[in-house]
Coordinates of N, CA and C and ligand atoms in Angstrom, one line a residue:
M932 N -9.3 -3.5 20.6 CA -8.8 -3.9 19.3 C -8.1 -2.5 18.7
S933 N -7.1 -2.8 18.1 CA -6.2 -1.7 17.5 C -6.3 -1.7 16.0
Y934 N -5.7 -0.7 15.3 CA -5.7 -0.6 13.9 C -4.1 0.0 13.8
Y935 N -3.4 -0.6 12.9 CA -2.0 -0.3 12.6 C -1.9 -0.2 11.1
A936 N -0.9 0.5 10.5 CA -0.6 0.8 9.3 C 0.8 0.2 9.1
L937 N 0.9 -0.7 8.2 CA 2.3 -1.3 7.6 C 2.5 -0.8 6.3
V938 N 3.9 -0.3 6.1 CA 4.2 0.4 4.7 C 5.5 -0.4 4.4
P939 N 5.3 -1.3 3.5 CA 6.4 -1.7 2.6 C 7.2 -0.8 2.1
A940 N 8.4 -0.6 2.4 CA 9.1 0.5 1.6 C 10.5 -0.1 1.3
A941 N 10.8 -1.1 1.1 CA 12.0 -1.9 1.0 C 12.3 -2.2 -0.7
G942 N 11.7 -1.7 -1.5 CA 11.9 -1.9 -3.0 C 12.9 -1.1 -3.5
S943 N 13.3 -1.3 -4.6 CA 14.2 -0.5 -5.4 C 14.0 0.5 -6.5
G944 N 12.8 0.1 -6.9 CA 12.2 1.0 -8.0 C 12.8 0.9 -9.3
A945 N 13.0 -0.4 -9.7 CA 13.7 -0.7 -10.9 C 13.0 -0.2 -12.1
R946 N 11.5 -0.3 -12.0 CA 10.9 0.2 -13.2 C 11.2 1.8 -13.4
M947 N 11.2 2.4 -12.3 CA 11.3 4.0 -12.3 C 12.9 4.3 -12.9
G948 N 13.6 3.4 -12.4 CA 15.2 3.7 -13.2 C 15.9 4.9 -12.5
G949 N 15.5 5.5 -11.4 CA 16.2 6.6 -10.7 C 17.5 6.4 -10.1
E950 N 17.9 7.4 -9.6 CA 19.2 7.4 -8.9 C 19.2 6.5 -7.5
L951 N 17.9 6.9 -7.0 CA 17.6 6.4 -5.6 C 16.4 5.6 -5.5
P952 N 16.5 4.9 -4.7 CA 15.1 3.8 -4.5 C 13.8 4.7 -4.7
K953 N 12.8 4.3 -5.4 CA 12.0 5.5 -5.9 C 11.0 6.3 -4.6
Q954 N 11.0 5.4 -3.4 CA 10.4 6.0 -2.3 C 10.9 7.3 -1.9
Y955 N 12.3 7.5 -2.1 CA 13.1 8.5 -1.9 C 12.9 9.5 -2.8
L956 N 12.7 9.5 -3.9 CA 12.6 10.4 -5.1 C 11.8 11.7 -4.7
P957 N 12.3 13.0 -5.3 CA 11.5 14.0 -4.7 C 10.3 14.2 -5.4
L958 N 9.4 14.5 -4.6 CA 7.8 14.7 -4.9 C 7.3 16.1 -4.3
L959 N 7.1 16.9 -5.0 CA 6.7 18.3 -4.4 C 7.6 18.6 -3.2
G960 N 8.9 18.6 -3.4 CA 10.1 19.0 -2.6 C 10.1 18.2 -1.1
A961 N 9.8 17.0 -1.1 CA 9.9 15.9 -0.3 C 10.0 14.5 -0.9
P962 N 10.9 13.6 0.1 CA 10.7 12.4 -0.5 C 9.3 11.7 -0.7
M963 N 9.1 11.2 -1.6 CA 7.8 10.4 -1.9 C 7.2 10.0 -0.8
I964 N 8.1 9.1 0.0 CA 7.2 8.3 1.1 C 6.7 9.3 2.2
R965 N 7.2 10.4 2.2 CA 6.9 11.4 3.2 C 5.2 11.8 3.1
H966 N 4.9 11.9 1.8 CA 3.5 12.2 1.5 C 2.6 10.9 2.1
T967 N 3.2 9.9 1.9 CA 2.4 8.6 2.1 C 2.3 8.7 3.6
L968 N 3.2 8.8 4.4 CA 3.3 8.5 5.7 C 2.6 9.7 6.5
D969 N 2.7 11.0 5.8 CA 2.0 12.1 6.4 C 0.2 11.8 6.3
A970 N -0.2 11.1 5.3 CA -1.5 11.0 5.2 C -1.9 9.7 6.3
L971 N -0.9 8.7 6.4 CA -1.5 7.7 7.4 C -1.3 8.1 8.9
C972 N -0.3 8.9 9.2 CA -0.1 9.5 10.5 C -1.3 10.4 10.7
A973 N -1.9 11.0 10.0 CA -3.2 11.8 10.2 C -4.4 11.0 10.5
V974 N -4.4 10.0 10.2 CA -5.5 8.9 10.7 C -5.7 8.7 11.9
K975 N -6.8 9.3 12.6 CA -6.7 9.0 14.0 C -7.0 7.8 14.6
Q976 N -7.6 7.1 13.8 CA -7.9 5.5 14.1 C -6.5 4.5 14.3
L977 N -5.5 5.1 13.4 CA -4.3 4.3 13.5 C -3.4 4.6 14.7
D978 N -3.1 3.5 15.4 CA -2.4 3.8 16.8 C -1.0 3.9 16.3
A979 N -0.4 3.2 15.4 CA 0.8 3.2 14.8 C 1.1 2.9 13.4
V980 N 2.1 3.6 12.8 CA 2.4 3.4 11.4 C 3.8 2.7 11.2
F981 N 4.0 1.4 11.1 CA 5.0 0.6 10.8 C 5.6 0.9 9.4
V982 N 6.9 1.2 9.1 CA 7.4 1.3 7.8 C 8.7 0.2 7.8
V983 N 8.7 -0.6 6.7 CA 9.6 -1.7 6.5 C 10.6 -1.1 5.5
L984 N 11.9 -1.0 6.2 CA 12.9 -0.5 5.2 C 13.8 -1.5 5.0
A985 N 14.5 -1.6 3.7 CA 15.6 -2.5 3.5 C 16.6 -2.3 4.5
A986 N 17.4 -3.7 5.0 CA 18.3 -3.5 5.9 C 19.5 -2.5 5.6
D987 N 19.7 -2.5 4.4 CA 21.0 -1.5 4.0 C 20.3 -0.2 3.5
D988 N 19.1 0.2 3.8 CA 18.5 1.6 3.4 C 19.5 2.7 3.9
A989 N 20.2 3.4 3.2 CA 21.1 4.6 3.5 C 20.3 6.1 3.2
E990 N 19.1 6.1 3.0 CA 18.6 7.2 2.7 C 17.6 7.7 4.0
W991 N 16.8 7.0 4.7 CA 15.9 7.2 5.8 C 16.4 8.3 6.8
D992 N 17.6 7.9 7.3 CA 18.4 8.7 8.1 C 18.8 10.0 7.9
R993 N 18.6 10.3 6.8 CA 19.1 11.7 5.9 C 17.9 12.8 6.2
Y994 N 16.6 12.3 6.6 CA 15.5 13.2 7.0 C 15.2 13.2 8.4
D995 N 14.4 14.2 8.5 CA 13.9 14.6 9.8 C 12.4 14.0 10.1
W996 N 12.1 13.0 10.7 CA 10.9 12.6 10.5 C 10.0 13.0 11.7
S997 N 10.5 13.8 12.5 CA 9.9 14.3 13.8 C 8.6 14.9 13.5
P998 N 8.3 15.8 12.7 CA 7.1 16.4 12.3 C 5.8 15.4 12.3
L999 N 6.2 14.0 12.0 CA 5.0 13.3 11.9 C 4.5 12.7 13.2
G1000 N 5.3 13.0 14.3 CA 4.6 12.7 15.4 C 5.1 11.3 15.9
G1001 N 4.6 10.7 17.1 CA 5.1 9.7 17.7 C 4.5 8.1 17.1
K1002 N 3.7 8.3 16.0 CA 3.3 7.2 15.7 C 4.1 6.3 14.8
L1003 N 5.1 6.8 14.3 CA 5.8 6.3 13.2 C 7.0 5.1 13.9
V1004 N 6.9 4.0 13.5 CA 7.8 3.0 13.8 C 8.7 2.4 12.7
T1005 N 9.9 2.5 12.8 CA 10.9 1.8 11.8 C 11.3 0.5 12.0
L1006 N 11.0 -0.4 11.0 CA 11.5 -1.8 11.0 C 12.5 -2.0 9.9
R1007 N 13.7 -2.2 10.0 CA 14.8 -2.6 9.1 C 14.7 -4.2 8.8
C1008 N 13.7 -4.5 8.2 CA 13.6 -6.1 7.9 C 13.1 -6.2 6.5
G1009 N 13.3 -5.5 5.5 CA 12.8 -5.7 4.2 C 13.3 -7.0 3.9
G1010 N 12.5 -7.7 2.6 CA 12.8 -8.8 2.2 C 13.2 -8.8 0.6
A1011 N 13.2 -9.8 0.1 CA 13.5 -9.9 -1.5 C 12.4 -9.5 -2.1
T1012 N 11.2 -9.8 -1.7 CA 10.1 -9.5 -2.6 C 9.0 -8.6 -1.4
R1013 N 8.2 -8.0 -2.2 CA 7.3 -7.0 -1.4 C 6.5 -8.0 -0.3
A1014 N 6.0 -9.2 -0.8 CA 5.3 -10.3 0.1 C 6.2 -10.6 1.2
Q1015 N 7.4 -10.6 1.1 CA 8.3 -11.2 2.2 C 8.8 -9.6 3.2
S1016 N 8.6 -8.6 2.5 CA 8.9 -7.4 3.2 C 7.5 -7.2 4.3
V1017 N 6.5 -7.7 3.5 CA 5.2 -7.4 4.6 C 5.2 -8.4 5.6
T1018 N 5.7 -9.8 4.9 CA 5.8 -10.9 6.1 C 6.5 -10.5 7.3
N1019 N 7.7 -10.2 6.9 CA 8.9 -9.8 8.2 C 8.1 -8.6 9.1
G1020 N 7.6 -7.7 8.4 CA 6.9 -6.6 9.0 C 5.9 -7.1 10.1
L1021 N 5.1 -8.0 9.5 CA 4.1 -8.5 10.4 C 4.7 -9.3 11.5
R1022 N 5.9 -10.1 11.5 CA 6.3 -10.9 12.5 C 6.9 -9.9 13.4
A1023 N 7.6 -8.9 12.9 CA 8.0 -7.9 13.8 C 7.2 -7.2 14.8
M1024 N 5.9 -7.1 14.2 CA 4.9 -6.3 14.8 C 4.3 -6.9 16.0
Q1025 N 4.6 -8.3 15.9 CA 4.0 -9.4 16.8 C 4.1 -9.0 18.4
E1026 N 5.2 -8.3 18.9 CA 5.2 -8.1 20.1 C 4.2 -7.1 20.5
L1027 N 3.8 -6.2 19.6 CA 2.6 -5.4 20.0 C 1.2 -5.7 19.5
A1028 N 1.0 -6.3 18.2 CA -0.2 -6.6 17.8 C -0.9 -7.9 18.2
F1029 N -2.2 -7.7 18.6 CA -2.8 -9.1 19.0 C -3.3 -9.7 17.7
P1030 N -3.5 -10.9 17.5 CA -4.1 -11.5 16.3 C -5.4 -11.0 15.8
D1031 N -6.2 -10.3 16.6 CA -7.4 -9.7 16.1 C -7.3 -8.3 15.8
D1032 N -6.2 -7.7 16.0 CA -6.2 -6.2 15.6 C -6.0 -6.3 14.0
W1033 N -6.4 -5.1 13.6 CA -6.4 -4.9 12.2 C -5.0 -4.3 11.7
V1034 N -4.6 -4.8 10.4 CA -3.3 -4.1 9.9 C -3.6 -3.7 8.6
L1035 N -3.5 -2.4 8.3 CA -3.8 -1.9 6.9 C -2.3 -1.8 6.2
V1036 N -2.1 -2.6 5.2 CA -0.8 -2.5 4.6 C -1.1 -1.7 3.3
H1037 N 0.1 -0.7 3.3 CA -0.2 0.2 2.2 C 1.0 0.6 1.5
D1038 N 1.4 0.5 0.0 CA 2.5 0.8 -0.5 C 3.1 2.2 -0.3
A1039 N 4.4 2.2 0.1 CA 5.1 3.5 0.2 C 4.9 4.4 -1.0
A1040 N 4.9 3.6 -2.2 CA 4.6 4.1 -3.8 C 3.3 4.7 -4.2
R1041 N 2.3 4.7 -3.1 CA 0.9 5.1 -3.2 C 1.0 6.4 -2.5
A1042 N 1.6 7.6 -2.8 CA 1.8 8.6 -2.1 C 0.5 9.5 -2.2
C1043 N -0.4 9.2 -2.8 CA -1.6 10.2 -2.9 C -2.7 9.7 -2.2
I1044 N -2.6 8.8 -1.5 CA -3.5 8.4 -0.5 C -4.0 9.6 0.5
T1045 N -5.2 9.7 0.6 CA -5.6 10.7 1.7 C -6.2 9.9 2.9
P1046 N -6.0 10.7 3.9 CA -6.7 10.3 5.3 C -8.3 9.9 5.2
S1047 N -8.9 10.7 4.4 CA -10.5 10.2 4.2 C -10.4 8.8 3.6
Q1048 N -9.7 8.6 2.6 CA -9.7 7.1 1.8 C -9.4 6.2 2.8
V1049 N -8.5 6.2 3.7 CA -8.2 5.3 4.6 C -9.5 5.2 5.7
Q1050 N -9.9 6.3 6.1 CA -11.1 6.2 7.0 C -12.2 5.5 6.4
H1051 N -12.5 5.7 5.0 CA -13.5 5.1 4.6 C -13.5 3.5 4.3
L1052 N -12.4 3.3 4.1 CA -11.9 1.7 4.1 C -12.2 1.1 5.5
I1053 N -11.7 1.8 6.5 CA -11.9 1.3 8.1 C -13.5 1.2 8.2
A1054 N -14.2 2.3 7.9 CA -15.6 2.2 8.2 C -16.4 1.2 7.5
E1055 N -15.9 0.9 6.4 CA -16.8 0.0 5.6 C -16.4 -1.5 5.9
L1056 N -15.0 -1.6 6.5 CA -14.7 -3.0 6.9 C -14.9 -3.4 8.5
A1057 N -15.2 -2.5 9.2 CA -15.1 -2.6 10.5 C -15.9 -3.8 11.1
Q1058 N -16.9 -4.2 10.3 CA -17.8 -5.1 10.9 C -17.6 -6.5 10.0
H1059 N -16.5 -6.4 9.0 CA -16.3 -7.5 8.0 C -15.5 -8.6 8.7
D1060 N -16.1 -9.9 8.3 CA -15.4 -11.0 8.8 C -13.9 -11.2 8.4
V1061 N -13.8 -10.8 7.2 CA -12.4 -11.2 6.5 C -11.6 -9.9 6.3
G1062 N -12.1 -8.7 5.9 CA -11.4 -7.7 5.5 C -11.4 -7.2 4.0
G1063 N -10.8 -6.4 3.5 CA -10.7 -6.2 2.2 C -9.9 -5.0 1.7
I1064 N -10.1 -4.5 0.6 CA -9.1 -3.6 0.0 C -9.8 -2.5 -0.6
L1065 N -9.1 -1.4 -1.0 CA -9.4 -0.4 -2.0 C -9.2 -0.8 -3.4
A1066 N -9.8 -0.4 -4.3 CA -9.9 -1.0 -5.7 C -10.7 0.0 -6.4
V1067 N -10.6 0.0 -7.8 CA -11.2 0.8 -8.8 C -11.6 -0.3 -9.8
P1068 N -13.2 0.0 -10.2 CA -13.7 -0.9 -11.3 C -12.7 -0.7 -12.6
V1069 N -12.6 -1.4 -13.4 CA -11.7 -1.2 -14.7 C -12.7 -0.5 -15.9
A1070 N -12.3 0.6 -16.2 CA -13.0 1.4 -17.2 C -12.7 1.4 -18.5
D1071 N -11.4 0.8 -18.9 CA -11.1 0.6 -20.4 C -11.4 -0.5 -20.7
T1072 N -11.6 -0.8 -22.0 CA -11.6 -1.9 -22.8 C -10.3 -2.8 -22.7
L1073 N -10.4 -4.0 -22.3 CA -9.4 -4.7 -22.1 C -9.1 -5.8 -23.4
K1074 N -7.6 -5.8 -23.7 CA -7.4 -6.8 -24.9 C -6.4 -7.6 -24.3
R1075 N -6.4 -9.0 -24.9 CA -5.3 -9.9 -24.4 C -4.5 -9.9 -25.8
A1076 N -3.1 -9.7 -25.3 CA -2.0 -9.6 -26.8 C -1.7 -11.2 -27.0
A1077 N -1.5 -11.2 -28.3 CA -0.9 -12.5 -28.7 C 0.8 -12.1 -28.8
P1078 N 1.7 -13.3 -28.9 CA 3.0 -12.9 -28.7 C 3.6 -12.0 -29.9
D1079 N 2.8 -11.9 -31.0 CA 3.2 -11.1 -32.3 C 2.7 -9.6 -31.9
G1080 N 2.1 -9.3 -30.9 CA 1.7 -8.1 -30.5 C 0.4 -7.6 -31.3
C1081 N -0.2 -8.7 -31.8 CA -1.7 -8.3 -32.1 C -2.6 -8.8 -31.1
I1082 N -4.0 -8.3 -31.3 CA -4.9 -8.7 -30.4 C -5.5 -10.0 -30.6
E1083 N -5.3 -10.9 -29.4 CA -6.0 -12.3 -29.6 C -7.4 -12.3 -29.0
A1084 N -7.7 -11.2 -28.2 CA -9.1 -11.5 -27.6 C -9.5 -10.3 -27.1
T1085 N -10.6 -9.8 -27.0 CA -11.3 -8.8 -26.0 C -11.7 -9.4 -24.7
V1086 N -11.3 -9.0 -23.7 CA -11.7 -9.8 -22.2 C -12.8 -8.9 -21.7
P1087 N -13.9 -9.4 -21.5 CA -15.1 -8.7 -20.9 C -14.5 -7.9 -19.5
R1088 N -14.9 -6.9 -19.3 CA -14.4 -6.0 -18.2 C -15.4 -6.1 -17.0
D1089 N -16.7 -6.6 -17.2 CA -17.6 -6.7 -16.3 C -17.1 -7.1 -15.1
S1090 N -17.3 -6.7 -14.1 CA -16.8 -7.3 -12.7 C -15.5 -7.4 -12.6
L1091 N -14.6 -6.4 -13.3 CA -13.0 -6.6 -13.1 C -12.7 -5.4 -12.4
W1092 N -12.1 -5.4 -11.4 CA -11.4 -4.4 -10.5 C -10.2 -4.3 -10.4
Q1093 N -9.3 -3.0 -10.5 CA -7.8 -2.8 -10.1 C -7.6 -2.8 -8.7
A1094 N -6.8 -3.9 -8.1 CA -6.4 -3.7 -6.7 C -5.6 -2.5 -6.4
Q1095 N -5.9 -2.0 -5.1 CA -4.9 -1.0 -4.6 C -4.5 -1.3 -3.3
T1096 N -3.8 -0.4 -2.7 CA -4.0 -0.5 -1.2 C -4.2 0.7 -0.5
P1097 N -4.6 0.9 0.8 CA -4.5 -0.3 1.7 C -5.2 -1.4 1.5
Q1098 N -4.8 -2.4 2.0 CA -5.4 -3.9 2.2 C -5.4 -4.1 3.9
M1099 N -6.8 -4.4 4.1 CA -7.0 -4.5 5.6 C -7.4 -5.7 6.0
F1100 N -6.6 -6.5 6.9 CA -6.8 -7.7 7.4 C -6.5 -7.8 8.7
R1101 N -7.0 -8.6 9.5 CA -6.5 -9.0 10.9 C -5.0 -9.6 11.0
H1102 N -4.3 -9.0 11.7 CA -2.8 -9.4 11.9 C -2.6 -11.1 11.6
G1103 N -3.1 -11.7 12.8 CA -3.2 -13.2 12.8 C -3.4 -13.9 11.6
L1104 N -4.5 -13.2 10.8 CA -5.2 -14.3 9.6 C -4.0 -13.8 8.4
L1105 N -3.7 -12.4 8.4 CA -2.9 -12.1 7.5 C -1.4 -12.8 7.4
L1106 N -1.0 -13.0 8.5 CA 0.4 -13.6 8.8 C 0.2 -15.2 8.3
R1107 N -0.8 -15.5 8.8 CA -0.8 -17.0 8.5 C -1.1 -17.3 7.0
A1108 N -1.8 -16.3 6.3 CA -2.0 -16.3 4.8 C -0.8 -16.3 4.2
L1109 N 0.0 -15.3 4.4 CA 1.3 -15.0 3.8 C 2.2 -16.1 3.8
E1110 N 2.4 -16.6 5.1 CA 3.2 -17.7 5.5 C 2.8 -19.0 4.7
A1111 N 1.6 -19.3 4.3 CA 1.3 -20.4 3.7 C 1.3 -20.2 2.2
H1112 N 1.3 -18.9 1.8 CA 1.6 -18.7 0.2 C 2.8 -17.5 -0.1
P1113 N 4.0 -17.9 0.3 CA 5.1 -17.0 0.4 C 5.3 -16.4 -0.9
D1114 N 5.4 -17.1 -1.9 CA 6.1 -16.7 -3.2 C 4.9 -16.6 -4.3
T1115 N 3.6 -17.0 -4.2 CA 2.8 -16.9 -5.3 C 1.8 -16.0 -5.4
V1116 N 1.9 -15.1 -4.5 CA 0.8 -13.8 -4.5 C 1.6 -12.7 -4.7
T1117 N 0.6 -11.6 -5.2 CA 1.3 -10.3 -5.2 C 0.6 -9.2 -4.5
D1118 N -0.4 -9.6 -3.7 CA -1.0 -8.7 -2.9 C -1.5 -9.4 -1.5
E1119 N -1.7 -8.8 -0.7 CA -2.3 -9.5 0.7 C -3.6 -10.1 0.4
A1120 N -4.5 -9.5 -0.3 CA -5.8 -10.0 -0.5 C -5.7 -11.6 -1.4
G1121 N -4.6 -11.5 -2.1 CA -4.4 -12.8 -3.0 C -4.0 -14.0 -1.9
A1122 N -3.3 -13.7 -1.0 CA -3.0 -14.6 0.1 C -4.1 -15.1 0.7
I1123 N -5.0 -14.0 1.2 CA -6.0 -14.5 1.9 C -7.3 -15.1 1.1
E1124 N -7.3 -14.9 -0.4 CA -8.3 -15.6 -1.2 C -7.6 -17.0 -1.3
A1125 N -6.3 -17.1 -1.3 CA -5.7 -18.5 -1.4 C -6.2 -19.6 -0.2
L1126 N -6.7 -18.8 0.8 CA -6.9 -19.7 1.8 C -8.4 -20.0 1.6
G1127 N -9.2 -19.4 0.7 CA -10.6 -19.8 0.4 C -11.3 -18.7 1.1
L1128 N -11.1 -17.6 1.5 CA -11.9 -16.5 2.1 C -11.9 -15.5 0.9
R1129 N -12.9 -14.6 1.2 CA -13.5 -13.6 0.2 C -13.2 -12.1 0.8
P1130 N -12.1 -11.4 0.5 CA -12.1 -10.2 1.0 C -13.0 -9.1 0.0
R1131 N -13.6 -8.2 0.9 CA -14.5 -7.2 0.1 C -13.8 -6.1 -0.7
L1132 N -14.2 -5.5 -1.7 CA -14.0 -4.6 -2.5 C -14.2 -3.4 -2.1
V1133 N -13.6 -2.4 -1.7 CA -14.3 -1.1 -1.6 C -13.8 0.0 -2.6
A1134 N -14.8 0.5 -3.1 CA -14.5 1.4 -4.3 C -13.5 2.7 -3.8
A1135 N -12.4 2.9 -4.5 CA -11.6 4.2 -4.4 C -11.6 4.9 -5.8
D1136 N -10.6 5.7 -5.8 CA -10.5 6.4 -7.3 C -9.0 6.3 -7.7
A1137 N -8.9 6.5 -9.0 CA -7.6 6.5 -9.8 C -6.6 7.5 -9.1
A1138 N -6.9 8.3 -8.2 CA -5.9 9.1 -7.9 C -5.0 8.6 -7.0
N1139 N -5.6 7.2 -6.5 CA -4.4 6.5 -5.4 C -3.6 5.5 -6.4
L1140 N -2.9 6.2 -7.2 CA -2.3 5.4 -8.2 C -1.0 5.0 -7.7
K1141 N -0.3 3.7 -8.0 CA 0.8 3.5 -7.6 C 2.0 4.0 -8.7
I1142 N 2.9 4.8 -8.0 CA 3.9 5.6 -8.6 C 5.0 4.5 -9.1
T1143 N 4.7 4.1 -10.3 CA 5.9 2.9 -10.8 C 6.8 3.4 -11.8
Y1144 N 6.1 4.4 -12.9 CA 7.0 4.8 -13.9 C 7.3 6.2 -13.8
P1145 N 8.3 6.8 -14.6 CA 8.5 8.3 -14.5 C 7.1 9.2 -14.6
F1146 N 6.5 8.9 -15.5 CA 5.1 9.5 -15.8 C 4.2 9.7 -14.6
D1147 N 4.2 8.4 -13.8 CA 3.2 8.5 -12.6 C 3.7 9.4 -11.6
L1148 N 5.2 9.6 -11.6 CA 5.8 10.8 -10.9 C 5.1 12.2 -10.9
Q1149 N 5.1 12.5 -12.5 CA 4.5 13.8 -12.9 C 3.2 13.9 -12.7
L1150 N 2.3 12.5 -12.5 CA 0.9 12.5 -12.2 C 0.6 13.1 -11.0
A1151 N 1.4 12.2 -9.9 CA 1.3 12.3 -8.6 C 1.6 13.8 -8.3
E1152 N 2.4 14.4 -8.6 CA 3.0 15.7 -8.6 C 1.7 16.7 -8.7
L1153 N 1.0 16.4 -10.0 CA -0.2 17.3 -10.4 C -1.2 17.0 -9.3
I1154 N -1.6 15.7 -8.9 CA -2.6 15.6 -7.9 C -2.2 16.1 -6.3
L1155 N -1.1 15.8 -6.1 CA -0.9 16.4 -5.0 C -0.7 18.1 -4.7
G1156 N 0.0 18.5 -5.8 CA -0.1 20.1 -6.0 C -1.4 20.8 -6.2
Q1157 N -2.4 20.0 -6.9 CA -3.7 20.5 -6.9 C -4.4 20.8 -5.6
R1158 N -4.1 19.4 -4.8 CA -4.7 19.6 -3.5 C -4.2 20.6 -2.5
K1159 N -3.1 20.8 -2.6 CA -2.5 22.0 -1.8 C -3.0 23.4 -2.4
E1160 N -3.2 23.5 -3.6 CA -3.9 24.8 -4.0 C -5.1 25.0 -3.5
I1161 N -6.2 23.7 -3.4 CA -7.4 23.9 -3.0 C -7.4 24.3 -1.5
R1162 N -6.6 23.6 -0.8 CA -6.3 24.0 0.6 C -6.1 25.3 0.9
Ligands
CTP1385 N1 8.6 -3.3 -1.7 C1 9.3 -3.7 -0.5 N2 10.1 -4.8 -0.6 C2 10.4 -5.2 -1.8 C3 9.8 -4.9 -3.0 C4 8.9 -4.0 -2.8 O1 9.0 -3.3 0.5 N3 11.4 -6.4 -1.8 C5 7.5 -2.1 -1.5 C6 8.1 -0.9 -2.5 O2 9.0 -0.1 -1.8 C7 6.9 -0.2 -2.6 C8 5.7 -1.5 -2.6 O3 6.5 -2.5 -2.1 O4 6.6 0.8 -1.8 C9 5.0 -1.8 -4.0 O5 6.1 -2.1 -4.8 P1 6.7 -1.9 -6.3 O6 5.6 -0.4 -6.5 O7 6.9 -2.7 -7.2 O8 8.0 -0.9 -5.9 P2 9.5 -1.5 -6.2 O9 9.6 -2.9 -6.0 O10 10.4 -0.6 -5.7 O11 9.6 -1.2 -8.0 P3 10.0 -2.2 -9.2 O12 9.1 -3.3 -9.1 O13 9.9 -1.4 -10.3 O14 11.4 -2.4 -8.6
MG1386 MG1 8.4 -4.4 -7.2

């Protein structure tokens, strides 16, 4: 049985509003996605790291990816939504992956992931029937807003978690789940849940943020910069 990473990187980064698709925005002197792929390629359990690019991606070939070694495989089959990019990537992997192989889907935009977090997820789920995801228990008090911008209710946060990636499922099950629910889910776990299955939550930390808005990029720079100093 093998483990693979699949990295959807075919978005445009509309909320970031930059000149480039956000995965290529500079982060500590390298395109954001370079940090993501560096971490994944360093995980010894992963046999290959598949990157799903948009068909019209004009940035990828501007960089030298050879320092990452031989694990990297590029697939130019991005779709209109994240779920479609992941589904297309899973289909393209079919030549190599067996249905029982594990796939760790990880957002290109979560550039602060560490190899040890990925290894922790793998270790926690290796014996699990369904698979699971990295996630963080909600710490803030949650409010539901009314249309006028006032608070309608306080939502109890007990047992609420924020989903992150990687999300780790077996190739065959995940492809079946996404094909059954192509438009209704926002993450892989959602598709698996829609089949009536129960993915595991594996506790991570807030440093594995999804870089969505300009401030997130500053935060990611601080997190990655501090790790470099410590090393
Ligand atoms: N993604 C993708 N294909 C899409 C949309 C998103 O592969 N059609 C990828 C993004 O490149 C990103 C990950 O999915 O790595 C998470 O998506 P998100 O953070 O929403 O990125 P964008 O869709 O690019 O940003 P936005 O929603 O602000 O446009
Ligand atoms: Mg998006």
